[in-house]
């Protein structure tokens, strides 16, 4: 189980590109990377999951926590590049109604 996380920062804009699988083994690494960034005031965070082949509930938990942190610090949080399978996971859990998810990848940092 491998995960790769690429971080690009420019002012308050942070773009993260995640590749691999997000599960109980890799979620701690994802959390360690995202949480400190999510605590910055007024951050605009975009997470690209187009390279993620699998995600379980542990990964969803990481994104819920990061989303709450970003919002608590007056920031914006968005997930892009979801496969059909991941999009459905967010929809089934109701997170698609709370977290800004968009299958399209827009201009980067």
JSON list of C-alpha atoms in Angstrom, two decimals, residues 15-89:
[
{"chain": "A", "resi": 15, "resn": "UNK", "atom": "CA", "xyz": [-2.77, 22.36, -4.14]},
{"chain": "A", "resi": 16, "resn": "UNK", "atom": "CA", "xyz": [-2.21, 18.76, -3.13]},
{"chain": "A", "resi": 17, "resn": "UNK", "atom": "CA", "xyz": [-2.00, 15.89, -5.60]},
{"chain": "A", "resi": 18, "resn": "UNK", "atom": "CA", "xyz": [-2.55, 12.49, -4.02]},
{"chain": "A", "resi": 19, "resn": "UNK", "atom": "CA", "xyz": [-1.76, 9.20, -5.77]},
{"chain": "A", "resi": 20, "resn": "UNK", "atom": "CA", "xyz": [-2.10, 5.60, -4.67]},
{"chain": "A", "resi": 21, "resn": "UNK", "atom": "CA", "xyz": [-4.44, 4.08, -2.11]},
{"chain": "A", "resi": 22, "resn": "UNK", "atom": "CA", "xyz": [-5.90, 5.77, 0.96]},
{"chain": "A", "resi": 23, "resn": "UNK", "atom": "CA", "xyz": [-6.63, 3.24, 3.69]},
{"chain": "A", "resi": 24, "resn": "UNK", "atom": "CA", "xyz": [-5.87, 2.51, 7.33]},
{"chain": "A", "resi": 25, "resn": "UNK", "atom": "CA", "xyz": [-2.15, 2.14, 6.54]},
{"chain": "A", "resi": 26, "resn": "UNK", "atom": "CA", "xyz": [-1.68, 5.28, 4.43]},
{"chain": "A", "resi": 27, "resn": "UNK", "atom": "CA", "xyz": [-4.23, 7.63, 6.03]},
{"chain": "A", "resi": 28, "resn": "UNK", "atom": "CA", "xyz": [-1.86, 8.65, 8.87]},
{"chain": "A", "resi": 29, "resn": "UNK", "atom": "CA", "xyz": [0.67, 9.96, 6.30]},
{"chain": "A", "resi": 30, "resn": "UNK", "atom": "CA", "xyz": [-2.11, 11.87, 4.54]},
{"chain": "A", "resi": 31, "resn": "UNK", "atom": "CA", "xyz": [-3.30, 13.32, 7.87]},
{"chain": "A", "resi": 32, "resn": "UNK", "atom": "CA", "xyz": [0.28, 14.33, 8.85]},
{"chain": "A", "resi": 33, "resn": "UNK", "atom": "CA", "xyz": [0.61, 16.25, 5.58]},
{"chain": "A", "resi": 34, "resn": "UNK", "atom": "CA", "xyz": [-2.83, 17.87, 5.38]},
{"chain": "A", "resi": 35, "resn": "UNK", "atom": "CA", "xyz": [-3.60, 18.80, 8.99]},
{"chain": "A", "resi": 36, "resn": "UNK", "atom": "CA", "xyz": [-0.79, 21.37, 9.53]},
{"chain": "A", "resi": 37, "resn": "UNK", "atom": "CA", "xyz": [-1.69, 23.02, 6.19]},
{"chain": "A", "resi": 38, "resn": "UNK", "atom": "CA", "xyz": [-5.39, 23.07, 7.10]},
{"chain": "A", "resi": 39, "resn": "UNK", "atom": "CA", "xyz": [-4.68, 25.11, 10.21]},
{"chain": "A", "resi": 40, "resn": "UNK", "atom": "CA", "xyz": [-3.38, 28.12, 8.27]},
{"chain": "A", "resi": 41, "resn": "UNK", "atom": "CA", "xyz": [-5.74, 31.07, 8.41]},
{"chain": "A", "resi": 42, "resn": "UNK", "atom": "CA", "xyz": [-7.67, 31.75, 5.19]},
{"chain": "A", "resi": 43, "resn": "UNK", "atom": "CA", "xyz": [-6.12, 28.89, 3.24]},
{"chain": "A", "resi": 44, "resn": "UNK", "atom": "CA", "xyz": [-7.58, 27.88, -0.13]},
{"chain": "A", "resi": 45, "resn": "UNK", "atom": "CA", "xyz": [-6.91, 24.14, -0.30]},
{"chain": "A", "resi": 46, "resn": "UNK", "atom": "CA", "xyz": [-7.56, 21.99, -3.37]},
{"chain": "A", "resi": 47, "resn": "UNK", "atom": "CA", "xyz": [-6.93, 18.25, -3.18]},
{"chain": "A", "resi": 48, "resn": "UNK", "atom": "CA", "xyz": [-6.61, 16.37, -6.48]},
{"chain": "A", "resi": 49, "resn": "UNK", "atom": "CA", "xyz": [-7.53, 12.70, -6.10]},
{"chain": "A", "resi": 50, "resn": "UNK", "atom": "CA", "xyz": [-7.32, 11.76, -9.79]},
{"chain": "A", "resi": 51, "resn": "UNK", "atom": "CA", "xyz": [-4.40, 9.43, -9.00]},
{"chain": "A", "resi": 52, "resn": "UNK", "atom": "CA", "xyz": [-6.18, 7.65, -6.14]},
{"chain": "A", "resi": 53, "resn": "UNK", "atom": "CA", "xyz": [-7.27, 4.12, -7.04]},
{"chain": "A", "resi": 54, "resn": "UNK", "atom": "CA", "xyz": [-8.87, 3.20, -3.70]},
{"chain": "A", "resi": 55, "resn": "UNK", "atom": "CA", "xyz": [-10.13, 4.92, -0.55]},
{"chain": "A", "resi": 56, "resn": "UNK", "atom": "CA", "xyz": [-11.86, 3.52, 2.51]},
{"chain": "A", "resi": 57, "resn": "UNK", "atom": "CA", "xyz": [-13.64, 5.15, 5.45]},
{"chain": "A", "resi": 58, "resn": "UNK", "atom": "CA", "xyz": [-10.31, 6.02, 7.09]},
{"chain": "A", "resi": 59, "resn": "UNK", "atom": "CA", "xyz": [-9.55, 8.34, 4.18]},
{"chain": "A", "resi": 60, "resn": "UNK", "atom": "CA", "xyz": [-13.01, 9.89, 4.39]},
{"chain": "A", "resi": 61, "resn": "UNK", "atom": "CA", "xyz": [-12.35, 10.59, 8.07]},
{"chain": "A", "resi": 62, "resn": "UNK", "atom": "CA", "xyz": [-9.12, 12.42, 7.21]},
{"chain": "A", "resi": 63, "resn": "UNK", "atom": "CA", "xyz": [-10.93, 14.62, 4.68]},
{"chain": "A", "resi": 64, "resn": "UNK", "atom": "CA", "xyz": [-13.77, 15.41, 7.11]},
{"chain": "A", "resi": 65, "resn": "UNK", "atom": "CA", "xyz": [-11.23, 16.51, 9.74]},
{"chain": "A", "resi": 66, "resn": "UNK", "atom": "CA", "xyz": [-9.26, 18.61, 7.26]},
{"chain": "A", "resi": 67, "resn": "UNK", "atom": "CA", "xyz": [-12.47, 20.17, 5.93]},
{"chain": "A", "resi": 68, "resn": "UNK", "atom": "CA", "xyz": [-13.54, 21.14, 9.48]},
{"chain": "A", "resi": 69, "resn": "UNK", "atom": "CA", "xyz": [-10.09, 22.64, 10.20]},
{"chain": "A", "resi": 70, "resn": "UNK", "atom": "CA", "xyz": [-10.05, 24.67, 6.99]},
{"chain": "A", "resi": 71, "resn": "UNK", "atom": "CA", "xyz": [-13.57, 26.01, 7.61]},
{"chain": "A", "resi": 72, "resn": "UNK", "atom": "CA", "xyz": [-12.76, 26.83, 11.27]},
{"chain": "A", "resi": 73, "resn": "UNK", "atom": "CA", "xyz": [-9.85, 28.94, 10.01]},
{"chain": "A", "resi": 74, "resn": "UNK", "atom": "CA", "xyz": [-11.96, 30.86, 7.44]},
{"chain": "A", "resi": 75, "resn": "UNK", "atom": "CA", "xyz": [-10.57, 28.93, 4.49]},
{"chain": "A", "resi": 76, "resn": "UNK", "atom": "CA", "xyz": [-11.90, 27.10, 1.44]},
{"chain": "A", "resi": 77, "resn": "UNK", "atom": "CA", "xyz": [-11.61, 23.36, 0.82]},
{"chain": "A", "resi": 78, "resn": "UNK", "atom": "CA", "xyz": [-12.26, 21.52, -2.41]},
{"chain": "A", "resi": 79, "resn": "UNK", "atom": "CA", "xyz": [-11.67, 18.00, -3.71]},
{"chain": "A", "resi": 80, "resn": "UNK", "atom": "CA", "xyz": [-11.21, 17.49, -7.46]},
{"chain": "A", "resi": 81, "resn": "UNK", "atom": "CA", "xyz": [-10.39, 14.66, -9.84]},
{"chain": "A", "resi": 82, "resn": "UNK", "atom": "CA", "xyz": [-12.69, 12.07, -8.30]},
{"chain": "A", "resi": 83, "resn": "UNK", "atom": "CA", "xyz": [-13.15, 8.82, -10.17]},
{"chain": "A", "resi": 84, "resn": "UNK", "atom": "CA", "xyz": [-16.71, 7.56, -10.52]},
{"chain": "A", "resi": 85, "resn": "UNK", "atom": "CA", "xyz": [-16.10, 5.16, -7.67]},
{"chain": "A", "resi": 86, "resn": "UNK", "atom": "CA", "xyz": [-14.78, 7.84, -5.30]},
{"chain": "A", "resi": 87, "resn": "UNK", "atom": "CA", "xyz": [-17.52, 10.27, -6.33]},
{"chain": "A", "resi": 88, "resn": "UNK", "atom": "CA", "xyz": [-20.08, 7.63, -5.41]},
{"chain": "A", "resi": 89, "resn": "UNK", "atom": "CA", "xyz": [-18.37, 7.05, -2.05]}
]
